[in-house]
Tab-separated table of C-alpha atoms and ligand atoms in Angstrom:
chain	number	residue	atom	x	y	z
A	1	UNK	CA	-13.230	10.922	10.050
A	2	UNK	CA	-10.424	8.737	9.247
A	3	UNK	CA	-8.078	10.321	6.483
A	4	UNK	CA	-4.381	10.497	5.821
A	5	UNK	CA	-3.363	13.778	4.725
A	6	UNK	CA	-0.118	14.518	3.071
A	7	UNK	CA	0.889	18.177	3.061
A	8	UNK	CA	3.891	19.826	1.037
A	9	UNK	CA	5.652	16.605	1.717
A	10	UNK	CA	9.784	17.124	0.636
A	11	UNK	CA	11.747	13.893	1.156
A	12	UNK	CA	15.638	13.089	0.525
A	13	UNK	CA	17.021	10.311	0.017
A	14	UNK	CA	20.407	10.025	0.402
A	15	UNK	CA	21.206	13.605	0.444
A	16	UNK	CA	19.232	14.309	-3.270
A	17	UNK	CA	15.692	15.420	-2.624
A	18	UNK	CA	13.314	12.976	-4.136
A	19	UNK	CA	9.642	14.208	-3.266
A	20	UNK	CA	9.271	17.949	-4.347
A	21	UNK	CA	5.859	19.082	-2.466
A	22	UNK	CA	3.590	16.416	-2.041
A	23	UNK	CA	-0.027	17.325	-1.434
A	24	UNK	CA	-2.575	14.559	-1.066
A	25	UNK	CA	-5.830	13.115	1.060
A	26	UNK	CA	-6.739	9.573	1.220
A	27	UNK	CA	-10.486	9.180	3.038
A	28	UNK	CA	-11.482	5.958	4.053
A	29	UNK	CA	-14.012	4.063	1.696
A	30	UNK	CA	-11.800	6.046	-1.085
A	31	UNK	CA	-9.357	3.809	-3.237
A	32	UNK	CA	-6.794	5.896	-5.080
A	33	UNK	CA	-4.470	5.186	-7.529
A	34	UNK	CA	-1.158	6.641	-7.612
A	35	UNK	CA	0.503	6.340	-11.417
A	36	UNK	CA	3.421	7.943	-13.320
A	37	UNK	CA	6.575	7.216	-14.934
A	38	UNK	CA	9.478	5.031	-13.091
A	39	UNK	CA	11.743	7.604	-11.156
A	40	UNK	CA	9.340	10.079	-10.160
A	41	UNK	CA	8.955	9.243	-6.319
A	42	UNK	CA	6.227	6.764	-6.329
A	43	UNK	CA	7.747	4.369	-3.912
A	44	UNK	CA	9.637	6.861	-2.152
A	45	UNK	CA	6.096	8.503	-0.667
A	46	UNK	CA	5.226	5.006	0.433
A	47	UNK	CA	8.318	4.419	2.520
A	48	UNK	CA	8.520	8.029	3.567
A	49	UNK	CA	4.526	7.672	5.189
A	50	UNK	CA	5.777	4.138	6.977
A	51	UNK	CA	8.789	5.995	8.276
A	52	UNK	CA	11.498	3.690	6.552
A	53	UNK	CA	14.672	5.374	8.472
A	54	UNK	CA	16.587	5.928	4.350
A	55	UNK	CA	13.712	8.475	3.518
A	56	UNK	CA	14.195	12.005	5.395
A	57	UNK	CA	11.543	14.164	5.353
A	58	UNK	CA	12.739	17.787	5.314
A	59	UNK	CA	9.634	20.165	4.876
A	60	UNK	CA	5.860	19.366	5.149
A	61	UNK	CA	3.220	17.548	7.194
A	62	UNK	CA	1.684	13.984	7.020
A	63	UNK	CA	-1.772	13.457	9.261
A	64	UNK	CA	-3.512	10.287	10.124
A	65	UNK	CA	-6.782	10.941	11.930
A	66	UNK	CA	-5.795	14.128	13.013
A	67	UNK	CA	-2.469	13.129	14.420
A	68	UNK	CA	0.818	13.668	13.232
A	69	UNK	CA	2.777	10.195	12.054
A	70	UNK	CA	5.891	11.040	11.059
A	71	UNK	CA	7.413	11.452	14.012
A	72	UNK	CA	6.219	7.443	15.330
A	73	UNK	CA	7.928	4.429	14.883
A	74	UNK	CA	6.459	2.251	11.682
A	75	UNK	CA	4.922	0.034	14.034
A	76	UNK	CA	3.310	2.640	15.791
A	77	UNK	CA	1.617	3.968	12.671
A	78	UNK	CA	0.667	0.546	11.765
A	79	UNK	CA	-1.280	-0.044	14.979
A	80	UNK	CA	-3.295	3.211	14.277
A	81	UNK	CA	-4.533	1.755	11.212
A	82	UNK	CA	-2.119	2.257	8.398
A	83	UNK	CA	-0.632	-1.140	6.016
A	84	UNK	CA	2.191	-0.858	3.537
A	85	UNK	CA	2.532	-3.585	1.536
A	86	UNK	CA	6.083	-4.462	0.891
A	87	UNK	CA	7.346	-4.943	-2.230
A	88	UNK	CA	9.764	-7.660	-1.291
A	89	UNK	CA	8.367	-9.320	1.641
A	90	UNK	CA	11.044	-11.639	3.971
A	91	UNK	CA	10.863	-15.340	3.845
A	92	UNK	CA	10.811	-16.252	7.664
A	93	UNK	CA	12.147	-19.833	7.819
A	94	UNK	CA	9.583	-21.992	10.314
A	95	UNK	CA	6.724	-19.343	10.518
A	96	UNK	CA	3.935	-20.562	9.112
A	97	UNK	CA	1.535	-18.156	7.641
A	98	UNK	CA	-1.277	-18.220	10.011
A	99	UNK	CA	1.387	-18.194	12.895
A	100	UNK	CA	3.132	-14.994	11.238
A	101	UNK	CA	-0.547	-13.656	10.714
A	102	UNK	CA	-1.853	-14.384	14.621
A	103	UNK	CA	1.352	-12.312	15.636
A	104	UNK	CA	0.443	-9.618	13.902
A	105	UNK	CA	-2.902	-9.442	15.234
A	106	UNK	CA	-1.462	-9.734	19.294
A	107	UNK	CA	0.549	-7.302	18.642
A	108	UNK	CA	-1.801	-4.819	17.327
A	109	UNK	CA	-4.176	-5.842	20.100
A	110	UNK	CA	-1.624	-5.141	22.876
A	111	UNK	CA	-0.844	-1.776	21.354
A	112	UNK	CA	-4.568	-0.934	22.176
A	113	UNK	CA	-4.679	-2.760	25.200
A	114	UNK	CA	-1.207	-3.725	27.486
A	115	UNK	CA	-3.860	-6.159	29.097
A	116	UNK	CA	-5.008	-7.850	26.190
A	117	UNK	CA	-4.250	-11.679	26.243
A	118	UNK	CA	-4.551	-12.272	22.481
A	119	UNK	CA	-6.848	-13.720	20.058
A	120	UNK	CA	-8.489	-16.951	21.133
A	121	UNK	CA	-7.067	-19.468	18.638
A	122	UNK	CA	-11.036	-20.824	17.766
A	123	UNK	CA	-11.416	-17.151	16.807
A	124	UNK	CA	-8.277	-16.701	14.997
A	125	UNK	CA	-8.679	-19.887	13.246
A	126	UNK	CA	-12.541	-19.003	11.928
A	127	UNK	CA	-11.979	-15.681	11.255
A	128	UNK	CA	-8.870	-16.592	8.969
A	129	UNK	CA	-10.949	-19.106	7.265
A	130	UNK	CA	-13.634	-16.195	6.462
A	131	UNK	CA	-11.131	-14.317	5.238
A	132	UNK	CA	-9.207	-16.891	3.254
A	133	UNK	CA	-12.481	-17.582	1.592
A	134	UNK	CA	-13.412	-13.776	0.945
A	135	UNK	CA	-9.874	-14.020	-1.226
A	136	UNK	CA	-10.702	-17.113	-2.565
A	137	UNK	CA	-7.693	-18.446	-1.312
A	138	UNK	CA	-6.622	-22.303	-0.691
A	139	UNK	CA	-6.967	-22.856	3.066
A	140	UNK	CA	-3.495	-24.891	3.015
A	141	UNK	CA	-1.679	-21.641	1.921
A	142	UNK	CA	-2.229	-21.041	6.133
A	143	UNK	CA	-0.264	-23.925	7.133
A	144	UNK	CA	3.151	-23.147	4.717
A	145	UNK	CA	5.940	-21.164	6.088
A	146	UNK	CA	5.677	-17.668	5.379
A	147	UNK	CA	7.436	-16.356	1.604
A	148	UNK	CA	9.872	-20.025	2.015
A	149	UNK	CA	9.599	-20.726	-1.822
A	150	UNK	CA	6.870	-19.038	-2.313
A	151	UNK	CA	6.208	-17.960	-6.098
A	152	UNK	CA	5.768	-13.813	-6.900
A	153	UNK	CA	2.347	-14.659	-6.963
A	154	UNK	CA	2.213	-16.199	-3.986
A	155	UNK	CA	3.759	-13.781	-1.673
A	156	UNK	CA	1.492	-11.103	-3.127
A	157	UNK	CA	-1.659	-13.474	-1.922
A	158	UNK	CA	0.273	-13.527	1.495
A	159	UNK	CA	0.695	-9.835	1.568
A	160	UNK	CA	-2.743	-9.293	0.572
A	161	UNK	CA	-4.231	-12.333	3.388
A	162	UNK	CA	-2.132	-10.380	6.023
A	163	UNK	CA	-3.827	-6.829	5.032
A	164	UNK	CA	-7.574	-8.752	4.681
A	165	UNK	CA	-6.216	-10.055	8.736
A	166	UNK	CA	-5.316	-6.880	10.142
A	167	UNK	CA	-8.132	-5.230	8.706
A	168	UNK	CA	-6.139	-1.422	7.697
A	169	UNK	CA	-8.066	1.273	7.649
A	170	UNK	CA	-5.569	2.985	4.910
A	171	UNK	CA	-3.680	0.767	2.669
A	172	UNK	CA	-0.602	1.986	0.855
A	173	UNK	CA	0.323	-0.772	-1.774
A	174	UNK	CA	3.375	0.092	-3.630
A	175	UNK	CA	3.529	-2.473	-6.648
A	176	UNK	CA	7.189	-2.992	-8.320
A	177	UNK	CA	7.336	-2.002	-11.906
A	178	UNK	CA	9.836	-4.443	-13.305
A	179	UNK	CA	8.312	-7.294	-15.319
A	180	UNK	CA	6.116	-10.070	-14.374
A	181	UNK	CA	3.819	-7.955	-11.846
A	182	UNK	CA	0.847	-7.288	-14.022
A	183	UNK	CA	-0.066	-10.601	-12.117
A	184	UNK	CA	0.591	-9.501	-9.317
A	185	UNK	CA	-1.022	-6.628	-9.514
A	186	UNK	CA	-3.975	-8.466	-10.486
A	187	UNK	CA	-3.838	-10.209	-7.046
A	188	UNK	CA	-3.600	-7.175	-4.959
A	189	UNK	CA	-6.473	-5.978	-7.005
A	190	UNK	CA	-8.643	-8.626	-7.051
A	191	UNK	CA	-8.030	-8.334	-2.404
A	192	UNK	CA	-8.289	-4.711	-2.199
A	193	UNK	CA	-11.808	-5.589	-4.696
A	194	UNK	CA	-13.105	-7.868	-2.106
A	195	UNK	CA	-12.014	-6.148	0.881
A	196	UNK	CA	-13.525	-2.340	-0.110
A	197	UNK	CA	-16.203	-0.916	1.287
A	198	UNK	CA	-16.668	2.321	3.824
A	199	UNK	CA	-14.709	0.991	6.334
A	200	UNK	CA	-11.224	0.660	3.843
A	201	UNK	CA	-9.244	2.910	2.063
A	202	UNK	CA	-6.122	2.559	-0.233
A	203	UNK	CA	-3.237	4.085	-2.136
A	204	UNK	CA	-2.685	2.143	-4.640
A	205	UNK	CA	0.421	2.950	-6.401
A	206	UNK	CA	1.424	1.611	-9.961
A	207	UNK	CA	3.002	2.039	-12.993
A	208	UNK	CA	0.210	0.393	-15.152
A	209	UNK	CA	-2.107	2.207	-16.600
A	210	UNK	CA	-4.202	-0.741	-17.326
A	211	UNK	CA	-4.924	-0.623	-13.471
A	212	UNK	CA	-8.589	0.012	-14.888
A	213	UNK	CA	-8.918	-3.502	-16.307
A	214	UNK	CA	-8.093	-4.760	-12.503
A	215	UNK	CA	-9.895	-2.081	-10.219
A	216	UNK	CA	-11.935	1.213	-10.032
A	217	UNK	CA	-10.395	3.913	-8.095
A	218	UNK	CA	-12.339	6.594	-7.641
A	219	UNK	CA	-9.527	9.133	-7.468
A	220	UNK	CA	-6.377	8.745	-10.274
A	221	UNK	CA	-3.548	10.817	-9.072
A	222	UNK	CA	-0.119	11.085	-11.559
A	223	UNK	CA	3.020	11.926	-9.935
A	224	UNK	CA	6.418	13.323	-12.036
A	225	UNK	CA	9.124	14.542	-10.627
A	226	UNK	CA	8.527	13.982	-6.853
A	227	UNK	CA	4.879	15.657	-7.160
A	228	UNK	CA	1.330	15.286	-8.187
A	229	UNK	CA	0.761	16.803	-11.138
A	230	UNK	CA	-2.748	15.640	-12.268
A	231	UNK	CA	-5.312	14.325	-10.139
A	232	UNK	CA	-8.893	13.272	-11.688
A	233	UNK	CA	-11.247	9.855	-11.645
A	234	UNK	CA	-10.727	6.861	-13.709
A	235	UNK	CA	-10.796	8.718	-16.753
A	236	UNK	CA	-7.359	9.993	-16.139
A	237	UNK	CA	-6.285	6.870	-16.168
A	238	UNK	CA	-7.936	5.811	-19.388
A	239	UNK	CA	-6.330	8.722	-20.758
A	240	UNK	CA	-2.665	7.817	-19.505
A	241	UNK	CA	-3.729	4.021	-21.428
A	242	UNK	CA	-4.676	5.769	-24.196
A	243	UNK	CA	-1.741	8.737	-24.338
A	244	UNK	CA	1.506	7.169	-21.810
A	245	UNK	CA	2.897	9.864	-19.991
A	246	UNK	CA	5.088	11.720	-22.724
A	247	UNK	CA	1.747	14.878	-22.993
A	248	UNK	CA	2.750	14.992	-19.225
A	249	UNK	CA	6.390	15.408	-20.037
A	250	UNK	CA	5.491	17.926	-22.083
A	251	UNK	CA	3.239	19.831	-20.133
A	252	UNK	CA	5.591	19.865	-17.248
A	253	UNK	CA	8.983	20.064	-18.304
A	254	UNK	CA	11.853	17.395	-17.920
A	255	UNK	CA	12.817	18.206	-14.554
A	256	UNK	CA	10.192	20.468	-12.891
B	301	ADP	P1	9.165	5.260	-8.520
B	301	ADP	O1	8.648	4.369	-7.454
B	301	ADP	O2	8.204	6.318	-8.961
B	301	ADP	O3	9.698	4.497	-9.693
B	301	ADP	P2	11.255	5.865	-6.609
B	301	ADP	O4	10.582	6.532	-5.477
B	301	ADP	O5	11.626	4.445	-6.458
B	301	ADP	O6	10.396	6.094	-7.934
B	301	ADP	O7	12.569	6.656	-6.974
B	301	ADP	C1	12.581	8.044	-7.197
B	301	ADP	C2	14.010	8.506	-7.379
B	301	ADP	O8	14.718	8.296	-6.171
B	301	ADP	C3	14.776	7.755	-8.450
B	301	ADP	O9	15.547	8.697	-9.175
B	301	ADP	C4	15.664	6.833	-7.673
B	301	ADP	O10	16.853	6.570	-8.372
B	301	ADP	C5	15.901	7.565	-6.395
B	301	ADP	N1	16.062	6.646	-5.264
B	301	ADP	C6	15.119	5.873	-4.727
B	301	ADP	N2	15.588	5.147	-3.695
B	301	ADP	C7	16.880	5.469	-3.587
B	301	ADP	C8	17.940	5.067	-2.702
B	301	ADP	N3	17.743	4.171	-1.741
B	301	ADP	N4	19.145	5.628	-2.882
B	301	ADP	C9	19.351	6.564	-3.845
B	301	ADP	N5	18.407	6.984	-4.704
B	301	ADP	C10	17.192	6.455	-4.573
B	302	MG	MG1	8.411	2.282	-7.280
């Protein structure tokens, strides 16, 4: 079965420990949604489980089908099935989308076979189109070079074309929480919508807890203070729009 499991995770960042003892399994077919207050480690698990070289992990144990990631390179989880979403994705000057997109695909097909020649343009070409159309996108969006000028919006509907591409079998999308991104979130939501289904999984991390109005997780988890605290269905989440996170506060002290 295909499921990333996070055990006692501990990262530091810059000599300060961020996460605190992360526990946490992500099945695929299961979208979760990771919420809780700015500050409390969010966006440090996601670049801790894609190996970003900043975030040491000093105690615990992440899995992904039974093997150990956190010793590979981020590529190397990536070609195993794993996608993190970046939260400020590159412009690449001259790259046109579908050129960036048919890269990504070679390489993942070389990393599971040195022989493999690459995709046959015909079937790169028709299976973008299928997928362009599953987001509803514009089919010139293919043709533009990759984030040059592109609008917030716009790079999330890149970001989410290159994750309907690669076809992940985990997704970890770590949404910013400074201003403007409820549309953006709204565009991730509306992919990881269309793309779900037994054969996908997410993490879906956000500061909104109007995440409900956008997509159904079936597992809510809150973090504070580099840990999860609470983990229930949507109706944690309803309860975090209906409440914030000061009862959490509360319950669990300033600085657990
Ligand atoms: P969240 O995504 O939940 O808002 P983050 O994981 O971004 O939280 O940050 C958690 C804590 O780690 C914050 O106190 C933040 O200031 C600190 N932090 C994150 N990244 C860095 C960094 N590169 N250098 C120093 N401190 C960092
Ligand atoms: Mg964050």
């Amino acid at each position: 079965m295909s499921e990333l499991v996070i055990k006692n995770l501990h990262v530091h960042v810059e000599g300060t420990e961020i996460l605190k003892g992360v526990d946490l399994t992500v099945r695929k077919g299961e979208i979760h949604a990771i919420m809780g207050p700015n500050g409390t480690g969010k966006s440090t698990l996601a670049y801790a489980l894609m190996g970003h070289p900043n975030y040491e992990v000093t105690e615990g144990e992440a899995t992904f089908k039974g093997g150990r990631i956190l010793e590979l390179a981020p590529d190397e989880r990536s070609h195993l099935g794993l996608y993190l979403a970046f939260q400020y994705p590159v412009a690449i000057p001259g790259v046109t989308v579908a050129n960036f997109l048919r890269t990504a695909i070679n390489a993942h097909r070389k990393a599971a076979d040195p022989e493999d020649k690459g995709i046959p343009i015909p079937e790169f070409r028709k299976m973008l189109k299928e997928r362009m159309n599953l987001l509803k996108m514009d089919h010139s969006f293919a043709g533009r070079y990759l984030n040059e000028g592109f609008s917030g919006g716009e790079k999330k509907r890149a970001e989410v074309l290159q994750m309907a591409v690669l076809k992940p079998e985990i997704a970890i999308l770590d949404e910013t929480d400074s201003g403007l991104d409820i549309d953006a979130l709204r565009i991730v939501s509306e992919g990881v919508n269309a793309l779900r289904g037994g054969d996908f999984g997410a993490m879906v991390i956000t500061h909104y807890q109007r995440i409900l109005n956008y997509i159904q997780p079936d597992f809510v988890h809150v973090m504070l203070h580099g840990r999860v605290v609470e983990s229930g269905g949507p109706e944690l989440a309803l309860l975090l729009e209906e409440q914030g996170y000061d009862w959490l506060r509360e319950k669990y002290g300033e600085a657990a």
